mmCIF file of C-alpha atoms in Angstrom:
data_model
loop_
_atom_site.group_PDB
_atom_site.id
_atom_site.type_symbol
_atom_site.label_atom_id
_atom_site.label_comp_id
_atom_site.label_asym_id
_atom_site.label_seq_id
_atom_site.Cartn_x
_atom_site.Cartn_y
_atom_site.Cartn_z
ATOM 1 C CA MET A 14 -52.269 -76.505 -9.659
ATOM 2 C CA THR A 15 -51.376 -73.461 -7.578
ATOM 3 C CA ASP A 16 -51.045 -75.598 -4.426
ATOM 4 C CA LYS A 17 -48.739 -78.018 -6.217
ATOM 5 C CA ARG A 18 -46.538 -75.180 -7.443
ATOM 6 C CA ASP A 19 -46.367 -73.696 -3.943
ATOM 7 C CA LEU A 20 -45.423 -77.068 -2.486
ATOM 8 C CA LYS A 21 -42.755 -77.518 -5.137
ATOM 9 C CA LYS A 22 -41.324 -74.054 -4.412
ATOM 10 C CA LYS A 23 -41.278 -74.766 -0.674
ATOM 11 C CA ARG A 24 -39.533 -78.108 -1.246
ATOM 12 C CA LEU A 25 -36.888 -76.528 -3.492
ATOM 13 C CA SER A 26 -36.382 -73.738 -0.961
ATOM 14 C CA LEU A 27 -35.973 -76.262 1.850
ATOM 15 C CA GLU A 28 -33.465 -78.289 -0.189
ATOM 16 C CA LYS A 29 -31.434 -75.121 -0.837
ATOM 17 C CA GLU A 30 -31.427 -74.295 2.878
ATOM 18 C CA VAL A 31 -30.267 -77.812 3.752
ATOM 19 C CA LYS A 32 -27.464 -77.676 1.177
ATOM 20 C CA ALA A 33 -26.402 -74.229 2.397
ATOM 21 C CA ASP A 34 -26.404 -75.485 5.996
ATOM 22 C CA GLN A 35 -24.275 -78.505 5.039
ATOM 23 C CA ALA A 36 -21.834 -76.267 3.162
ATOM 24 C CA THR A 37 -21.592 -73.950 6.167
ATOM 25 C CA LYS A 38 -20.905 -76.869 8.513
ATOM 26 C CA GLY A 39 -18.221 -78.171 6.141
ATOM 27 C CA THR A 40 -16.571 -74.736 6.037
ATOM 28 C CA ILE A 41 -16.641 -74.530 9.849
ATOM 29 C CA LYS A 42 -15.028 -77.971 10.175
ATOM 30 C CA VAL A 43 -12.221 -77.020 7.778
ATOM 31 C CA ALA A 44 -11.652 -73.746 9.651
ATOM 32 C CA VAL A 45 -11.485 -75.586 12.996
ATOM 33 C CA LEU A 46 -8.990 -78.118 11.624
ATOM 34 C CA ARG A 47 -6.828 -75.326 10.260
ATOM 35 C CA ARG A 48 -6.796 -73.531 13.612
ATOM 36 C CA MET A 49 -5.888 -76.756 15.409
ATOM 37 C CA ALA A 50 -3.135 -77.405 12.877
ATOM 38 C CA LYS A 51 -1.640 -73.991 13.691
ATOM 39 C CA TYR A 52 -1.451 -74.914 17.371
ATOM 40 C CA LEU A 53 0.150 -78.260 16.533
ATOM 41 C CA LEU A 54 2.698 -76.738 14.165
ATOM 42 C CA GLN A 55 3.899 -74.423 16.936
ATOM 43 C CA HIS A 56 5.530 -77.544 18.414
ATOM 44 C CA LYS A 57 6.798 -79.008 15.139
ATOM 45 C CA PRO A 58 9.875 -80.892 16.516
ATOM 46 C CA MET A 59 7.807 -82.664 19.172
ATOM 47 C CA LEU A 60 5.054 -83.381 16.641
ATOM 48 C CA VAL A 61 7.530 -84.938 14.191
ATOM 49 C CA PHE A 62 9.031 -86.999 17.016
ATOM 50 C CA CYS A 63 5.577 -88.260 18.064
ATOM 51 C CA PHE A 64 4.637 -89.244 14.516
ATOM 52 C CA SER A 65 7.986 -91.026 14.116
ATOM 53 C CA LEU A 66 7.326 -93.022 17.296
ATOM 54 C CA MET A 67 3.831 -93.834 16.065
ATOM 55 C CA ILE A 68 5.015 -95.097 12.686
ATOM 56 C CA ILE A 69 7.875 -97.191 14.118
ATOM 57 C CA SER A 70 5.666 -98.688 16.839
ATOM 58 C CA ASN A 71 2.921 -99.685 14.404
ATOM 59 C CA VAL A 72 5.339 -101.010 11.793
ATOM 60 C CA LEU A 73 7.040 -103.246 14.384
ATOM 61 C CA SER A 74 3.646 -104.488 15.581
ATOM 62 C CA LEU A 75 2.546 -105.228 12.008
ATOM 63 C CA ALA A 76 5.841 -106.951 11.120
ATOM 64 C CA ALA A 77 5.528 -109.414 14.022
ATOM 65 C CA PRO A 78 2.926 -111.662 12.286
ATOM 66 C CA LYS A 79 5.305 -111.985 9.339
ATOM 67 C CA LEU A 80 7.959 -113.311 11.739
ATOM 68 C CA SER A 81 5.353 -115.683 13.161
ATOM 69 C CA GLN A 82 4.795 -117.003 9.638
ATOM 70 C CA ARG A 83 8.536 -117.610 9.224
ATOM 71 C CA ALA A 84 8.699 -119.440 12.565
ATOM 72 C CA ILE A 85 5.740 -121.674 11.625
ATOM 73 C CA ASP A 86 7.297 -122.380 8.214
ATOM 74 C CA ALA A 87 10.470 -123.529 10.019
ATOM 75 C CA ILE A 88 8.395 -125.965 12.115
ATOM 76 C CA GLU A 89 6.183 -127.206 9.277
ATOM 77 C CA PRO A 90 8.521 -129.737 7.480
ATOM 78 C CA GLY A 91 7.717 -132.499 10.019
ATOM 79 C CA THR A 92 9.354 -134.735 12.603
ATOM 80 C CA GLY A 93 13.134 -134.650 12.457
ATOM 81 C CA ALA A 94 13.162 -131.961 9.780
ATOM 82 C CA VAL A 95 12.260 -128.989 11.962
ATOM 83 C CA ASP A 96 14.690 -126.068 11.749
ATOM 84 C CA ILE A 97 14.911 -125.360 15.493
ATOM 85 C CA ARG A 98 17.405 -122.532 15.170
ATOM 86 C CA SER A 99 15.300 -120.620 12.647
ATOM 87 C CA ALA A 100 12.109 -121.177 14.666
ATOM 88 C CA ILE A 101 13.721 -119.921 17.898
ATOM 89 C CA PHE A 102 15.354 -117.003 16.069
ATOM 90 C CA TYR A 103 12.081 -115.759 14.559
ATOM 91 C CA ALA A 104 10.182 -116.342 17.814
ATOM 92 C CA VAL A 105 12.712 -114.321 19.831
ATOM 93 C CA LEU A 106 12.794 -111.614 17.153
ATOM 94 C CA MET A 107 8.982 -111.427 17.244
ATOM 95 C CA LEU A 108 9.088 -111.064 21.038
ATOM 96 C CA ILE A 109 11.636 -108.236 20.703
ATOM 97 C CA PHE A 110 9.462 -106.497 18.103
ATOM 98 C CA TYR A 111 6.408 -106.630 20.365
ATOM 99 C CA ALA A 112 8.396 -105.428 23.401
ATOM 100 C CA VAL A 113 9.951 -102.492 21.521
ATOM 101 C CA SER A 114 6.548 -101.608 20.034
ATOM 102 C CA ALA A 115 4.964 -101.574 23.510
ATOM 103 C CA GLY A 116 7.787 -99.398 24.884
ATOM 104 C CA LEU A 117 7.470 -96.931 22.011
ATOM 105 C CA SER A 118 3.674 -96.823 22.476
ATOM 106 C CA TYR A 119 4.140 -95.930 26.144
ATOM 107 C CA LEU A 120 6.644 -93.190 25.258
ATOM 108 C CA LEU A 121 4.290 -91.943 22.538
ATOM 109 C CA ALA A 122 1.363 -91.695 24.973
ATOM 110 C CA PHE A 123 3.540 -89.728 27.397
ATOM 111 C CA MET A 124 4.737 -87.352 24.669
ATOM 112 C CA MET A 125 1.193 -86.774 23.349
ATOM 113 C CA VAL A 126 -0.045 -85.875 26.828
ATOM 114 C CA LYS A 127 2.863 -83.452 27.197
ATOM 115 C CA LEU A 128 2.156 -81.961 23.765
ATOM 116 C CA GLY A 129 -1.535 -81.618 24.607
ATOM 117 C CA GLN A 130 -0.766 -79.811 27.853
ATOM 118 C CA LYS A 131 1.455 -77.294 26.059
ATOM 119 C CA ILE A 132 -1.239 -76.572 23.486
ATOM 120 C CA ILE A 133 -3.925 -76.280 26.171
ATOM 121 C CA TYR A 134 -1.743 -73.856 28.149
ATOM 122 C CA THR A 135 -1.443 -71.660 25.052
ATOM 123 C CA MET A 136 -5.173 -71.865 24.309
ATOM 124 C CA ARG A 137 -6.191 -70.949 27.873
ATOM 125 C CA ARG A 138 -3.795 -68.009 27.958
ATOM 126 C CA GLN A 139 -5.035 -66.682 24.606
ATOM 127 C CA LEU A 140 -8.659 -67.189 25.617
ATOM 128 C CA PHE A 141 -8.175 -65.294 28.883
ATOM 129 C CA GLU A 142 -6.391 -62.461 27.081
ATOM 130 C CA HIS A 143 -9.243 -62.308 24.571
ATOM 131 C CA LEU A 144 -11.846 -62.222 27.348
ATOM 132 C CA SER A 145 -9.939 -59.401 29.023
ATOM 133 C CA SER A 146 -10.199 -57.311 25.847
ATOM 134 C CA LEU A 147 -13.968 -57.798 25.359
ATOM 135 C CA PRO A 148 -16.419 -54.985 26.186
ATOM 136 C CA VAL A 149 -18.631 -55.085 29.276
ATOM 137 C CA SER A 150 -21.706 -55.655 27.076
ATOM 138 C CA PHE A 151 -20.420 -59.168 26.264
ATOM 139 C CA PHE A 152 -20.504 -60.181 29.923
ATOM 140 C CA ASP A 153 -23.996 -58.716 30.270
ATOM 141 C CA THR A 154 -25.298 -61.135 27.622
ATOM 142 C CA HIS A 155 -23.241 -64.220 28.595
ATOM 143 C CA ALA A 156 -23.464 -66.000 31.944
ATOM 144 C CA THR A 157 -20.220 -66.207 33.920
ATOM 145 C CA GLY A 158 -20.699 -69.944 34.455
ATOM 146 C CA GLU A 159 -20.956 -70.489 30.707
ATOM 147 C CA ILE A 160 -17.687 -68.625 30.147
ATOM 148 C CA ILE A 161 -15.995 -70.648 32.895
ATOM 149 C CA SER A 162 -17.316 -73.828 31.267
ATOM 150 C CA ARG A 163 -15.662 -72.783 27.992
ATOM 151 C CA ILE A 164 -12.346 -72.134 29.727
ATOM 152 C CA SER A 165 -12.339 -75.379 31.709
ATOM 153 C CA TYR A 166 -14.595 -78.087 30.265
ATOM 154 C CA ASP A 167 -14.427 -77.291 26.534
ATOM 155 C CA ILE A 168 -10.652 -76.856 26.545
ATOM 156 C CA ASP A 169 -10.274 -80.091 28.540
ATOM 157 C CA THR A 170 -12.279 -81.785 25.774
ATOM 158 C CA VAL A 171 -9.794 -80.437 23.235
ATOM 159 C CA ASN A 172 -6.976 -81.779 25.408
ATOM 160 C CA THR A 173 -8.565 -85.239 25.405
ATOM 161 C CA SER A 174 -8.906 -85.122 21.627
ATOM 162 C CA LEU A 175 -5.261 -84.163 21.193
ATOM 163 C CA SER A 176 -3.900 -86.642 23.746
ATOM 164 C CA HIS A 177 -6.007 -89.684 22.834
ATOM 165 C CA ASP A 178 -8.358 -89.290 19.866
ATOM 166 C CA LEU A 179 -5.780 -87.870 17.442
ATOM 167 C CA LEU A 180 -3.362 -90.616 18.430
ATOM 168 C CA GLN A 181 -5.964 -93.346 17.905
ATOM 169 C CA VAL A 182 -7.051 -91.990 14.521
ATOM 170 C CA CYS A 183 -3.507 -91.766 13.174
ATOM 171 C CA ALA A 184 -2.589 -95.175 14.590
ATOM 172 C CA SER A 185 -5.718 -96.703 13.037
ATOM 173 C CA VAL A 186 -4.858 -95.276 9.614
ATOM 174 C CA ILE A 187 -1.322 -96.648 9.823
ATOM 175 C CA THR A 188 -2.620 -100.011 11.033
ATOM 176 C CA VAL A 189 -5.161 -100.325 8.220
ATOM 177 C CA VAL A 190 -2.642 -99.376 5.525
ATOM 178 C CA GLY A 191 0.034 -101.631 7.041
ATOM 179 C CA SER A 192 -2.416 -104.505 7.367
ATOM 180 C CA LEU A 193 -3.347 -104.188 3.704
ATOM 181 C CA ILE A 194 0.333 -104.313 2.699
ATOM 182 C CA MET A 195 1.052 -107.286 4.985
ATOM 183 C CA MET A 196 -2.000 -109.222 3.776
ATOM 184 C CA ILE A 197 -1.061 -108.616 0.151
ATOM 185 C CA SER A 198 2.436 -109.953 0.856
ATOM 186 C CA ILE A 199 1.121 -112.987 2.783
ATOM 187 C CA SER A 200 -2.093 -113.895 0.925
ATOM 188 C CA PRO A 201 -3.834 -111.583 -1.565
ATOM 189 C CA MET A 202 -7.000 -113.707 -1.335
ATOM 190 C CA LEU A 203 -7.475 -112.795 2.342
ATOM 191 C CA LEU A 204 -7.479 -109.143 1.313
ATOM 192 C CA LEU A 205 -11.064 -109.589 0.116
ATOM 193 C CA ILE A 206 -12.201 -109.843 3.753
ATOM 194 C CA LEU A 207 -10.787 -106.427 4.614
ATOM 195 C CA LEU A 208 -12.413 -104.955 1.534
ATOM 196 C CA ILE A 209 -15.738 -105.987 3.090
ATOM 197 C CA THR A 210 -15.245 -105.321 6.808
ATOM 198 C CA VAL A 211 -13.247 -102.055 6.629
ATOM 199 C CA PRO A 212 -15.936 -100.142 4.637
ATOM 200 C CA ILE A 213 -18.559 -101.478 7.083
ATOM 201 C CA SER A 214 -16.514 -100.213 10.033
ATOM 202 C CA ILE A 215 -15.935 -96.791 8.439
ATOM 203 C CA GLY A 216 -19.586 -96.471 7.396
ATOM 204 C CA TYR A 217 -20.864 -97.354 10.851
ATOM 205 C CA THR A 218 -18.469 -94.931 12.569
ATOM 206 C CA LYS A 219 -19.503 -92.097 10.252
ATOM 207 C CA PHE A 220 -23.194 -92.909 10.676
ATOM 208 C CA ARG A 221 -22.914 -93.037 14.454
ATOM 209 C CA SER A 222 -20.798 -89.894 14.779
ATOM 210 C CA THR A 223 -23.422 -87.790 12.979
ATOM 211 C CA ARG A 224 -25.901 -88.761 15.693
ATOM 212 C CA VAL A 225 -23.557 -88.590 18.672
ATOM 213 C CA ARG A 226 -22.098 -85.158 17.857
ATOM 214 C CA PRO A 227 -25.325 -83.202 18.615
ATOM 215 C CA LEU A 228 -25.588 -85.029 21.944
ATOM 216 C CA PHE A 229 -22.171 -83.736 22.997
ATOM 217 C CA ARG A 230 -23.165 -80.220 21.946
ATOM 218 C CA LYS A 231 -26.243 -80.512 24.138
ATOM 219 C CA ARG A 232 -24.117 -81.844 27.013
ATOM 220 C CA SER A 233 -21.782 -78.860 26.789
ATOM 221 C CA GLN A 234 -24.749 -76.475 26.611
ATOM 222 C CA LYS A 235 -26.471 -77.965 29.671
ATOM 223 C CA LEU A 236 -23.243 -77.947 31.662
ATOM 224 C CA GLY A 237 -22.711 -74.287 30.800
ATOM 225 C CA GLU A 238 -26.262 -73.455 31.890
ATOM 226 C CA LEU A 239 -25.737 -75.319 35.168
ATOM 227 C CA ASN A 240 -22.456 -73.536 35.880
ATOM 228 C CA GLY A 241 -23.965 -70.174 35.011
ATOM 229 C CA TYR A 242 -26.953 -70.710 37.265
ATOM 230 C CA ALA A 243 -24.767 -71.927 40.143
ATOM 231 C CA GLU A 244 -22.438 -68.918 39.835
ATOM 232 C CA GLU A 245 -25.328 -66.455 39.779
ATOM 233 C CA MET A 246 -27.087 -68.015 42.751
ATOM 234 C CA LEU A 247 -23.912 -68.299 44.836
ATOM 235 C CA SER A 248 -23.045 -64.662 44.208
ATOM 236 C CA GLY A 249 -26.585 -63.640 45.210
ATOM 237 C CA GLN A 250 -26.857 -65.642 48.436
ATOM 238 C CA LYS A 251 -27.572 -62.562 50.579
ATOM 239 C CA THR A 252 -30.527 -61.562 48.427
ATOM 240 C CA ILE A 253 -31.859 -65.136 48.298
ATOM 241 C CA ARG A 254 -31.772 -65.501 52.077
ATOM 242 C CA ALA A 255 -33.261 -62.054 52.592
ATOM 243 C CA TYR A 256 -36.378 -63.154 50.683
ATOM 244 C CA SER A 257 -36.301 -66.775 52.007
ATOM 245 C CA LYS A 258 -36.109 -68.288 48.519
ATOM 246 C CA GLU A 259 -33.649 -71.092 49.360
ATOM 247 C CA ASN A 260 -36.102 -73.905 48.557
ATOM 248 C CA VAL A 261 -37.139 -72.313 45.254
ATOM 249 C CA ILE A 262 -33.521 -71.830 44.145
ATOM 250 C CA THR A 263 -32.578 -75.350 45.252
ATOM 251 C CA GLY A 264 -35.495 -76.808 43.292
ATOM 252 C CA ARG A 265 -34.487 -74.946 40.136
ATOM 253 C CA PHE A 266 -30.885 -76.082 40.581
ATOM 254 C CA ASP A 267 -32.011 -79.702 40.969
ATOM 255 C CA GLY A 268 -33.920 -79.413 37.690
ATOM 256 C CA LYS A 269 -30.935 -77.997 35.807
ATOM 257 C CA ASN A 270 -28.646 -80.542 37.451
ATOM 258 C CA GLU A 271 -30.901 -83.393 36.332
ATOM 259 C CA GLU A 272 -30.947 -82.036 32.766
ATOM 260 C CA ALA A 273 -27.148 -81.823 32.758
ATOM 261 C CA VAL A 274 -26.792 -85.360 34.135
ATOM 262 C CA ASN A 275 -29.236 -86.770 31.575
ATOM 263 C CA ALA A 276 -27.478 -84.976 28.707
ATOM 264 C CA TYR A 277 -24.083 -86.219 29.937
ATOM 265 C CA TYR A 278 -25.319 -89.801 30.342
ATOM 266 C CA THR A 279 -27.015 -89.888 26.925
ATOM 267 C CA ALA A 280 -23.939 -88.549 25.122
ATOM 268 C CA GLU A 281 -21.534 -90.900 26.896
ATOM 269 C CA TYR A 282 -23.847 -93.899 26.482
ATOM 270 C CA TYR A 283 -24.231 -93.589 22.718
ATOM 271 C CA ALA A 284 -20.558 -92.691 22.276
ATOM 272 C CA ALA A 285 -19.537 -95.759 24.292
ATOM 273 C CA THR A 286 -21.390 -98.064 21.875
ATOM 274 C CA VAL A 287 -19.139 -97.073 18.963
ATOM 275 C CA GLY A 288 -15.959 -98.720 20.285
ATOM 276 C CA PRO A 289 -17.429 -102.166 21.082
ATOM 277 C CA THR A 290 -19.236 -102.299 17.737
ATOM 278 C CA VAL A 291 -16.087 -101.453 15.787
ATOM 279 C CA ASN A 292 -14.159 -104.026 17.850
ATOM 280 C CA PHE A 293 -16.833 -106.597 17.016
ATOM 281 C CA ILE A 294 -16.389 -105.873 13.306
ATOM 282 C CA ASN A 295 -12.600 -106.182 13.696
ATOM 283 C CA ASN A 296 -12.941 -109.477 15.578
ATOM 284 C CA LEU A 297 -15.310 -110.693 12.880
ATOM 285 C CA SER A 298 -12.662 -109.829 10.318
ATOM 286 C CA LEU A 299 -10.020 -111.791 12.266
ATOM 287 C CA SER A 300 -12.365 -114.776 12.551
ATOM 288 C CA LEU A 301 -13.041 -114.776 8.812
ATOM 289 C CA VAL A 302 -9.309 -114.493 8.081
ATOM 290 C CA THR A 303 -8.615 -117.473 10.357
ATOM 291 C CA MET A 304 -11.378 -119.576 8.792
ATOM 292 C CA LEU A 305 -10.418 -118.819 5.206
ATOM 293 C CA GLY A 306 -6.736 -119.301 6.020
ATOM 294 C CA GLY A 307 -7.488 -122.765 7.391
ATOM 295 C CA ILE A 308 -9.594 -123.599 4.346
ATOM 296 C CA PHE A 309 -6.850 -122.453 1.949
ATOM 297 C CA PHE A 310 -4.301 -124.509 3.885
ATOM 298 C CA LEU A 311 -6.413 -127.685 3.702
ATOM 299 C CA PHE A 312 -7.416 -127.338 0.078
#
């Protein structure tokens, strides 16, 4: 009985630790998002302009299939009854919509890169000023290469997220919402397909991200260790050569380099599988929409 009670206490204690750890991670995520929002809001006019371009570009792209429907409806009556003017009008209008949407997307990508560079400039300057104010004891306990990795690699990762990932996430949200509205207006029955495939896509992305995120943390850690070791060994070249330890140091560097390469490859490999899988689910959704649309048309 005593063993069972001890096991029960240990299990309850472990569950509490897990819940506390999850709550801490959630708090950290919210704090990070708030800090990023502060950087974004420093460039509010450009941010509003970028979101306006994003909304207009996606709305034009989503409205084009509706024009395609109108053009097909103008052709449908049969031989001799085709409304050529309406068909050409909607086809040309659809082409204009796609062209304007592509132009706005290009301008949006350019503006997001520019916005990201401004934010990164501010972050690097603040980080360097903060490092300059730290006591000497901090640099005694942190490798110089690791600090350089934070200034260069980690901030470049933030730049990539701002320039590309944030844009893709917002565009995907607008596309999903717009697609739902367009499908309701065209055929509410086809909406059932999205109600199946969209939750699958979201669930898979969430499931995969929880496993890919630790791999990127490990990649950053290994890269910092490699940079720190390289900086220390390069600064101590005179001592290394004095004791003829070149081969030993080179061997250790090769080991750390291999660990960094493996961590980088593993993180990129598993992250790269997310996009194709989500695209497969989207293509499956399009295929089901096409099949059911043909069936509804015939029957």
